PDB file of C-alpha atoms in Angstrom:
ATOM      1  CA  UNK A   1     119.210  20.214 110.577  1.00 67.00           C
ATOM      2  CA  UNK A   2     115.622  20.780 109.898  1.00 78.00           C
ATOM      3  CA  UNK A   3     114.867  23.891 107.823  1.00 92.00           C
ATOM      4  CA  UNK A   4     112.507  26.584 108.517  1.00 95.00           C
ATOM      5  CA  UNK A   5     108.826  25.146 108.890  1.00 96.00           C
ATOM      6  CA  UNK A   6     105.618  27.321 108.546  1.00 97.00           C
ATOM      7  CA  UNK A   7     102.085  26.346 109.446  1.00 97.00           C
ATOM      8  CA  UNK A   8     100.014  25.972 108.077  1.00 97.00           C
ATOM      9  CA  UNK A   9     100.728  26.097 104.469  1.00 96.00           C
ATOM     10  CA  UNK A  10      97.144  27.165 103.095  1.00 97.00           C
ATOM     11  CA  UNK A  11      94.620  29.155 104.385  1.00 96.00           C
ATOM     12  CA  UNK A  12      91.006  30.650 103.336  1.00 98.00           C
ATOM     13  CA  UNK A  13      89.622  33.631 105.020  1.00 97.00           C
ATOM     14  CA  UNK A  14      86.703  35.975 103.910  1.00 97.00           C
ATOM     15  CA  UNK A  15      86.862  39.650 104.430  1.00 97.00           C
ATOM     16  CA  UNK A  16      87.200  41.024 108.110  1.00 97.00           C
ATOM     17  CA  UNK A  17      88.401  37.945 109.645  1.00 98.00           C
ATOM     18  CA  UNK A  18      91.632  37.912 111.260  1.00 98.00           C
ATOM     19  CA  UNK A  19      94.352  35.392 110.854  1.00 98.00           C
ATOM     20  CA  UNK A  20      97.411  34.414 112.373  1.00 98.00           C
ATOM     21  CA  UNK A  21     100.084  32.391 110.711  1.00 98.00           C
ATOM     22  CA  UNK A  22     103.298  31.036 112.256  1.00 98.00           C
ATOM     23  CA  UNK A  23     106.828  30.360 111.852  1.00 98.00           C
ATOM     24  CA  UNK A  24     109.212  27.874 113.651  1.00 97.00           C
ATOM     25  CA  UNK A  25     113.257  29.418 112.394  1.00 96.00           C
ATOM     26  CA  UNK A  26     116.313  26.680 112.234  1.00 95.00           C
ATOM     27  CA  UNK A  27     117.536  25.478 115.703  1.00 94.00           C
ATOM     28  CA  UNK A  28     119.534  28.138 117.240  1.00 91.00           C
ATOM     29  CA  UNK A  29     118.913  30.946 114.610  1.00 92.00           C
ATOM     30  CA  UNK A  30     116.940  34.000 116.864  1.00 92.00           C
ATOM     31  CA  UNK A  31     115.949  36.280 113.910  1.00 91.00           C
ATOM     32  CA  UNK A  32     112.744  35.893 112.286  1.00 94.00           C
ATOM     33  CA  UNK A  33     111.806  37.716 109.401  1.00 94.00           C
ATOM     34  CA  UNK A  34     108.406  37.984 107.050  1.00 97.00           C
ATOM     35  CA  UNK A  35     107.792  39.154 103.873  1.00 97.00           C
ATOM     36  CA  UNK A  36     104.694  39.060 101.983  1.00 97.00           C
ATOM     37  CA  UNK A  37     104.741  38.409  98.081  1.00 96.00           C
ATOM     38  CA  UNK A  38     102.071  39.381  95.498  1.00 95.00           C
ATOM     39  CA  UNK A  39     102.330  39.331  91.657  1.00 90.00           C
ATOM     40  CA  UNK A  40     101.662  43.012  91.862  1.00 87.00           C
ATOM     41  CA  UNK A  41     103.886  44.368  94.637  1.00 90.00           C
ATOM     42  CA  UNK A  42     106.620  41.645  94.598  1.00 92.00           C
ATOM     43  CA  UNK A  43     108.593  40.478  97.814  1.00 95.00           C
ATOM     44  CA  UNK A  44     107.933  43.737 100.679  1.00 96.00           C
ATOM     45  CA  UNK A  45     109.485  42.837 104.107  1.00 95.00           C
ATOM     46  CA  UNK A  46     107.002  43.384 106.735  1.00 97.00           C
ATOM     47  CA  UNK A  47     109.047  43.036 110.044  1.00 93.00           C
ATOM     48  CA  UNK A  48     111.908  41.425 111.611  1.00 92.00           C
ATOM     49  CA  UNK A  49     112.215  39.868 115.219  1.00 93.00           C
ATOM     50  CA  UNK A  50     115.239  39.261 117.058  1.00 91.00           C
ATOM     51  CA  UNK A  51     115.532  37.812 121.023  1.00 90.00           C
ATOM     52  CA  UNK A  52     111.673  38.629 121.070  1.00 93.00           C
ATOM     53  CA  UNK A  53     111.856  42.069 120.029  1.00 93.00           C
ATOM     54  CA  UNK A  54     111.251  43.917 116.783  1.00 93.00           C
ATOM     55  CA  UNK A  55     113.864  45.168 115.127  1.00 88.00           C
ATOM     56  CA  UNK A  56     112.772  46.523 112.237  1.00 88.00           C
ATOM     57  CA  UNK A  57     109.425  47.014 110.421  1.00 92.00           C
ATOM     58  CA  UNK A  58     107.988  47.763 107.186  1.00 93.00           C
ATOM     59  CA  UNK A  59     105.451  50.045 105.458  1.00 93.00           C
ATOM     60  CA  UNK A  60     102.447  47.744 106.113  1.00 96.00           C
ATOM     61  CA  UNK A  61      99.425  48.991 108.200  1.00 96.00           C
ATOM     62  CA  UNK A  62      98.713  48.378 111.690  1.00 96.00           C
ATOM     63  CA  UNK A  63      96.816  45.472 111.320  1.00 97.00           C
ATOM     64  CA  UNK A  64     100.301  43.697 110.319  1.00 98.00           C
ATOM     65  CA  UNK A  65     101.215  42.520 113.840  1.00 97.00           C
ATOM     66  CA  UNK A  66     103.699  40.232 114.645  1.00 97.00           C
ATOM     67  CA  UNK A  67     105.790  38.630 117.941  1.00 97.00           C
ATOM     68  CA  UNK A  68     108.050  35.811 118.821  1.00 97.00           C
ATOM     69  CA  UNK A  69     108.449  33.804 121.841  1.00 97.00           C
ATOM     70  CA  UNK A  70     111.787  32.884 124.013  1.00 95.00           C
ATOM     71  CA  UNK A  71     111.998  29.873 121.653  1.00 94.00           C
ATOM     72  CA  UNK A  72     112.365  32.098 118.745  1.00 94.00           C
ATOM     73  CA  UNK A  73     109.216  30.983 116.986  1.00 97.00           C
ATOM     74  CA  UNK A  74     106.865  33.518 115.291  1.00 97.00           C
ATOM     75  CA  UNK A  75     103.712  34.490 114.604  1.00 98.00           C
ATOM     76  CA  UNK A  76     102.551  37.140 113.211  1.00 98.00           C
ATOM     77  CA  UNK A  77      98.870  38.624 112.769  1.00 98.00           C
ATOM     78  CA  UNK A  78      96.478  39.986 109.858  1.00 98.00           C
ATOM     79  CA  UNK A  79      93.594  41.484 112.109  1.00 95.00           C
ATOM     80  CA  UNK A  80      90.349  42.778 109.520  1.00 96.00           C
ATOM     81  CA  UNK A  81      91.456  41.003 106.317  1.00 97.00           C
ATOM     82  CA  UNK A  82      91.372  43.251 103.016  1.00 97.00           C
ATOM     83  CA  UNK A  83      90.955  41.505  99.327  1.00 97.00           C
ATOM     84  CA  UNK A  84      94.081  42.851  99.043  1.00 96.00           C
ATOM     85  CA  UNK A  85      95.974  40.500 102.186  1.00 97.00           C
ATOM     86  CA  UNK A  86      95.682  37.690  99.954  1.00 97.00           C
ATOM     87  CA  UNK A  87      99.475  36.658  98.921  1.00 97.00           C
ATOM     88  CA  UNK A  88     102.178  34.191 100.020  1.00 96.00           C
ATOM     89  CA  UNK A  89     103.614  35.102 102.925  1.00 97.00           C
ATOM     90  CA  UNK A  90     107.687  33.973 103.438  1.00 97.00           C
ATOM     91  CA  UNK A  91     108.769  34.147 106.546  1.00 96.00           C
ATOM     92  CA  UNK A  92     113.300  33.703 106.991  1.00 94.00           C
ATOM     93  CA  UNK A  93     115.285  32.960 109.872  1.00 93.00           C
ATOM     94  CA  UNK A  94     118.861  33.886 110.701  1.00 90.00           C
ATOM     95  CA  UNK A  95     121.445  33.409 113.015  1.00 86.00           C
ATOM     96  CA  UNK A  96     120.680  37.243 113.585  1.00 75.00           C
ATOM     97  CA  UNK A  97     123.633  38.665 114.631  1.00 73.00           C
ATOM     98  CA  UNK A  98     125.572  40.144 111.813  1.00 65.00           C
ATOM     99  CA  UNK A  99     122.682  41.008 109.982  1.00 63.00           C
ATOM    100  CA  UNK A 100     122.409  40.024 106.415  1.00 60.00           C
ATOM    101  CA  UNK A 101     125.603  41.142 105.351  1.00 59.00           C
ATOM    102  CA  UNK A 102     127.349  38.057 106.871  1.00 68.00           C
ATOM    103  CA  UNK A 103     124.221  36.087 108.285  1.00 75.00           C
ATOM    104  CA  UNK A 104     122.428  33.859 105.675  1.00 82.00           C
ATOM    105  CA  UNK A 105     118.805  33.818 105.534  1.00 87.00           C
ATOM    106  CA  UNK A 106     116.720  30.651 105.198  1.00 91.00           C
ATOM    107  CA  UNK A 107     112.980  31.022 103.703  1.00 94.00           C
ATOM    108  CA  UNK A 108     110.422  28.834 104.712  1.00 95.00           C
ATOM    109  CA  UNK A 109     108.150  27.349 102.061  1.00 94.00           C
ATOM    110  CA  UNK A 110     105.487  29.620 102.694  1.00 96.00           C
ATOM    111  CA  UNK A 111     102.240  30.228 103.817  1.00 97.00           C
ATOM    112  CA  UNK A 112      99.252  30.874 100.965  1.00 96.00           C
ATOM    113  CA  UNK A 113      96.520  33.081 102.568  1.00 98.00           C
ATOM    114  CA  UNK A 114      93.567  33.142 100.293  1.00 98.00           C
ATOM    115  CA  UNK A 115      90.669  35.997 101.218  1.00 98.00           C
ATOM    116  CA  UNK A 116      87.432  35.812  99.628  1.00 97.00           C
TER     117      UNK A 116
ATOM    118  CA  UNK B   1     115.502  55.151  99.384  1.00 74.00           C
ATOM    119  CA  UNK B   2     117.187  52.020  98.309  1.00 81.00           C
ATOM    120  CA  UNK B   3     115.780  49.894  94.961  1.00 89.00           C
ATOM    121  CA  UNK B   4     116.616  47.269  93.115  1.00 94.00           C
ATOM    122  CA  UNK B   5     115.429  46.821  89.602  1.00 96.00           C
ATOM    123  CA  UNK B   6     115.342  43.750  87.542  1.00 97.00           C
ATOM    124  CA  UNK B   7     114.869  44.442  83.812  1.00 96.00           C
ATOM    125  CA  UNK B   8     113.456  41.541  82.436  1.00 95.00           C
ATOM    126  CA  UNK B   9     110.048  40.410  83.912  1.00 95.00           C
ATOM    127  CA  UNK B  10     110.425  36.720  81.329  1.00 97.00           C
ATOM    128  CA  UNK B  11     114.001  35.223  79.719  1.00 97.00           C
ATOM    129  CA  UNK B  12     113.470  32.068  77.462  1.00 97.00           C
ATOM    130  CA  UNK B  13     116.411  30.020  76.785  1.00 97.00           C
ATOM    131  CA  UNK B  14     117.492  26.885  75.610  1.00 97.00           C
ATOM    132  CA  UNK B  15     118.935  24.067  77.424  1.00 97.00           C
ATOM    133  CA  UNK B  16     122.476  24.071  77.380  1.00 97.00           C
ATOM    134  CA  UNK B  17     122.800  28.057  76.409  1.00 97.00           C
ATOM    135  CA  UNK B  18     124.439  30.772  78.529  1.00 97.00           C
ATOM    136  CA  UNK B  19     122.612  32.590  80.999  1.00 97.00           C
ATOM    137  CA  UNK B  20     122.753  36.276  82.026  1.00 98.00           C
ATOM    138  CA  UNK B  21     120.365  38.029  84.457  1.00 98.00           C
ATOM    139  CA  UNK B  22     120.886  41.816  85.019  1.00 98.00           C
ATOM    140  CA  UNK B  23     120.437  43.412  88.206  1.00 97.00           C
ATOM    141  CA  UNK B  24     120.435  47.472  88.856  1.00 96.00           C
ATOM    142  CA  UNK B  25     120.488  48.507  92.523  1.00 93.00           C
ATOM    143  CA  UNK B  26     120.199  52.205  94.138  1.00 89.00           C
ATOM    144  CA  UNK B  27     122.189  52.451  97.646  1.00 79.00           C
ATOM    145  CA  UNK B  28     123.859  54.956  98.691  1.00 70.00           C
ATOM    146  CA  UNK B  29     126.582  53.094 100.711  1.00 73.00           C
ATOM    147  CA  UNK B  30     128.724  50.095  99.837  1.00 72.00           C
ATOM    148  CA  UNK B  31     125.402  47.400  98.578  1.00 80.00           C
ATOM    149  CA  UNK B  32     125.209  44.017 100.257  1.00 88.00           C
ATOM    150  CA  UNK B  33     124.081  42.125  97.318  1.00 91.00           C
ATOM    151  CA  UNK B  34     122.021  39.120  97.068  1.00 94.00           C
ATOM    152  CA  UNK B  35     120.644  36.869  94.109  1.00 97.00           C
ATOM    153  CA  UNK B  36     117.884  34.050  95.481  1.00 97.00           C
ATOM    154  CA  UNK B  37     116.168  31.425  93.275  1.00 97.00           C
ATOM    155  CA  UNK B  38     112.199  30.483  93.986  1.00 96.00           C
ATOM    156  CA  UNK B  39     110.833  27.151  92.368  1.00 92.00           C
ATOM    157  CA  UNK B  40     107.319  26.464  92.118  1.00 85.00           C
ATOM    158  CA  UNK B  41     105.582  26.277  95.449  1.00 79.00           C
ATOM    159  CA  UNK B  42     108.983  27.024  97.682  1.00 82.00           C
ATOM    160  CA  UNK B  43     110.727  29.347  99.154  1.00 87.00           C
ATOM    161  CA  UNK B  44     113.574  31.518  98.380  1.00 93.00           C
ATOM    162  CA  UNK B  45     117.289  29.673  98.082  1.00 94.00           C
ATOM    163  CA  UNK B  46     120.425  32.025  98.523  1.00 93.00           C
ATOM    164  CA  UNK B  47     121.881  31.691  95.318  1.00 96.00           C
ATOM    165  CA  UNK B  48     125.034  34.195  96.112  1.00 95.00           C
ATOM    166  CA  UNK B  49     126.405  37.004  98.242  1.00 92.00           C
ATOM    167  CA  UNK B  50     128.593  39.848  97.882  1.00 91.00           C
ATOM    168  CA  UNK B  51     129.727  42.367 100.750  1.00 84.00           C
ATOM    169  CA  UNK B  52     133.325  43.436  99.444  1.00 81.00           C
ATOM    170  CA  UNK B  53     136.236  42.235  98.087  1.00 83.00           C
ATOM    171  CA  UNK B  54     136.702  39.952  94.631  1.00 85.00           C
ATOM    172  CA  UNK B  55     133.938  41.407  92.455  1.00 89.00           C
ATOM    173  CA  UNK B  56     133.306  38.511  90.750  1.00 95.00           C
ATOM    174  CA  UNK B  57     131.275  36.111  92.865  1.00 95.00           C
ATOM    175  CA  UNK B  58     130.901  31.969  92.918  1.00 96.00           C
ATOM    176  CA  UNK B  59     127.646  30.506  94.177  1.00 96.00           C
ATOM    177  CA  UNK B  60     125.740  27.232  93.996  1.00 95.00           C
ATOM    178  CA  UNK B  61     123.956  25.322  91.478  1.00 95.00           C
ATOM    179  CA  UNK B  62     127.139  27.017  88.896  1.00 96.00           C
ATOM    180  CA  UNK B  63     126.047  30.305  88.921  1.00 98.00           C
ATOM    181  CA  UNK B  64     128.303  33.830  89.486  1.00 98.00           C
ATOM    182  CA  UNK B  65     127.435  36.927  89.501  1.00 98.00           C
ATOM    183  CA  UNK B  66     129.611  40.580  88.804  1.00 96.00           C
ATOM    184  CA  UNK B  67     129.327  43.392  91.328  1.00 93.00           C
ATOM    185  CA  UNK B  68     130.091  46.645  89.222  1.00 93.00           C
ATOM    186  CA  UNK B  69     130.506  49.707  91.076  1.00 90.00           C
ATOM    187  CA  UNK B  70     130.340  51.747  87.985  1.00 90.00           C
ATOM    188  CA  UNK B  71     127.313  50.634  86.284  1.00 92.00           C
ATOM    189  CA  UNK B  72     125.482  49.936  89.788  1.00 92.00           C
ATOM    190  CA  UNK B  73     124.833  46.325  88.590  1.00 94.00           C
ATOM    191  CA  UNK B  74     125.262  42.660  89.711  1.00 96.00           C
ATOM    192  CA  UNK B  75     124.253  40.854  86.937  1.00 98.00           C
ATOM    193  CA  UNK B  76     123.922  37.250  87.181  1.00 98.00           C
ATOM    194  CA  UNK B  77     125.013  34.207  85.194  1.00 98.00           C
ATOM    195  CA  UNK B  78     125.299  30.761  83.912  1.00 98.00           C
ATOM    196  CA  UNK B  79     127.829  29.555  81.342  1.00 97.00           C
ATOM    197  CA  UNK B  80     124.977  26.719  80.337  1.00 97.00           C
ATOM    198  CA  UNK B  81     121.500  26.441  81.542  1.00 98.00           C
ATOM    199  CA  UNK B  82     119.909  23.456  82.845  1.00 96.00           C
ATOM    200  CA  UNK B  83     116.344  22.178  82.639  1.00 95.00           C
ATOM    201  CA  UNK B  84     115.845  22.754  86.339  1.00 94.00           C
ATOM    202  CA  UNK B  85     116.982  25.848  86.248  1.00 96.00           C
ATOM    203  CA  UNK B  86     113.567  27.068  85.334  1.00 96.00           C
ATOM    204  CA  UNK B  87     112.694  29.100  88.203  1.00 97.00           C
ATOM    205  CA  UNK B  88     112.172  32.875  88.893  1.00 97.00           C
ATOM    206  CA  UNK B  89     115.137  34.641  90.122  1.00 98.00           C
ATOM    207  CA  UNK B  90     115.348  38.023  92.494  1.00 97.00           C
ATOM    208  CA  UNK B  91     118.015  40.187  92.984  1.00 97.00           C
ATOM    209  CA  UNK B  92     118.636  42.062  96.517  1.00 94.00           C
ATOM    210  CA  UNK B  93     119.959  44.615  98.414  1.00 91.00           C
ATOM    211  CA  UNK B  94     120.567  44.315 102.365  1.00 86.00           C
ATOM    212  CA  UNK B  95     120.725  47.428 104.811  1.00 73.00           C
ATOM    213  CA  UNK B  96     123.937  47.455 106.799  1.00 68.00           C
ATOM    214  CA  UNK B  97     124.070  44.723 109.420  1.00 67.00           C
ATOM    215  CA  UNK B  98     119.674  44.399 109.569  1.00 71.00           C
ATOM    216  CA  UNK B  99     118.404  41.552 108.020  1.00 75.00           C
ATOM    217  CA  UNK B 100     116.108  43.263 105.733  1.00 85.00           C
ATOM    218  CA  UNK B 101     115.956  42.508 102.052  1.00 89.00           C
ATOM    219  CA  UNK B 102     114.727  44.806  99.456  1.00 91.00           C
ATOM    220  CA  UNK B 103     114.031  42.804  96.706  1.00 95.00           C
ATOM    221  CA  UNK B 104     113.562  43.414  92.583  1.00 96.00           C
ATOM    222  CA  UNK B 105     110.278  42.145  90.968  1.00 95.00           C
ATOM    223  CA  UNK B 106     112.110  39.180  89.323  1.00 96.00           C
ATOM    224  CA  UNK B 107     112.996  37.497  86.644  1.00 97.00           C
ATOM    225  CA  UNK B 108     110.956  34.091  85.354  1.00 97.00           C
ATOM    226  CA  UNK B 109     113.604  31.939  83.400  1.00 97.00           C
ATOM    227  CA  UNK B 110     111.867  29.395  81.262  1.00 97.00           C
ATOM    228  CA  UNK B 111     114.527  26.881  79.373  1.00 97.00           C
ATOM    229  CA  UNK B 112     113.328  24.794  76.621  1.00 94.00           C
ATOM    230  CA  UNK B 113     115.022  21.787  75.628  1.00 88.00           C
TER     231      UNK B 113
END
């Protein structure tokens, strides 16, 4: 089974650009969550989709957007990059039905955004 | 509001020695706890779970961790360390039945050999 794939895996920006970064979950799983990760803030969950709706979001600004199709893949959105934006972003899939109490998450390898 | 604190930022061992990672949480309900393992340039592995029952919990790669009520801790460990165990290690916490994590800063584990 393949495991959760995220394209792409690097990415340079300059300030005020937007971006948009995406996330294909494990055949059959229909929750897709993201998480950003910075040396000085740590993991921070941004938002969680399930069946194409959002289920549960994060302190993050507005310009943290996300959505997911009927497939289950997601993208989500970094409109007006900050400095700050630059981190690895994780995004994890699930079966999405128990939650994470009895559902395991998978993590993708990542996505590096870079902003100069 | 729900935390999870790791202690130690950096633990150094040597191959072959035991391994403990602590692990403090604040939840006001009955924690969903979760230790995950991130290698250089990947992404998080699910190390171990606990929701209820046995407190002392098996996972992969020979690791266990103890869920203590009393202490608020699930402290992680290794009887002996391996090489490739060099990673950084984060503890979590899980809402009731969302799939949001609220993860602790980490721990890096070096192991010389």
């Amino acid at each position: 089974k393949a495991g959760v794939t995220q394209t792409p895996r690097y990415l340079i920006k300059t300030r005020g650009q937007q971006v948009t970064l995406s996330c294909s979950p494990i055949s059959g799983h229909r929750s897709v969550s993201w998480y950003q990760q910075t040396p000085g803030q740590g993991l921070q969950f941004l938002f969680e989709y399930f069946s194409e709706t959002q289920r549960n979001k994060g302190n993050f600004p507005g310009r943290f957007s996300g959505r997911q199709f009927s497939n289950s893949r997601s993208e989500m959105n970094v409109s007006t990059l900050e400095l700050g934006d630059s981190a690895l972003y994780l995004c994890a899939s699930s079966p999405g039905v128990g939650g994470a109490s009895t559902d395991t998450q998978y993590f993708g390898p990542g996505t590096r955004l870079t902003v100069l | 509001a729900q935390s999870v604190t790791q202690p130690d930022i950096h633990i150094t061992v040597s191959e072959g020695a035991s391994l403990e990672l602590r692990c403090n949480y604040s939840y006001g309900a009955t924690p969903y706890l979760f230790w995950y393992v991130q290698s250089p340039g990947q992404g998080l592995q699910l190390l171990l779970k606990y929701f209820s029952g046995d407190t002392l919990v098996q996972g992969i790669k020979g690791f266990e961790a103890e869920f203590k009520r009393s202490q608020s801790s699930f402290n992680l460990r290794k009887p002996s360390v391996h090489w490739s165990d060099a990673a950084e290690y984060f503890c979590a916490v899980s809402l009731l039945r969302t799939d949001k994590l609220i993860f602790g800063t980490g721990t890096r584990l070096q192991v010389f050999p």
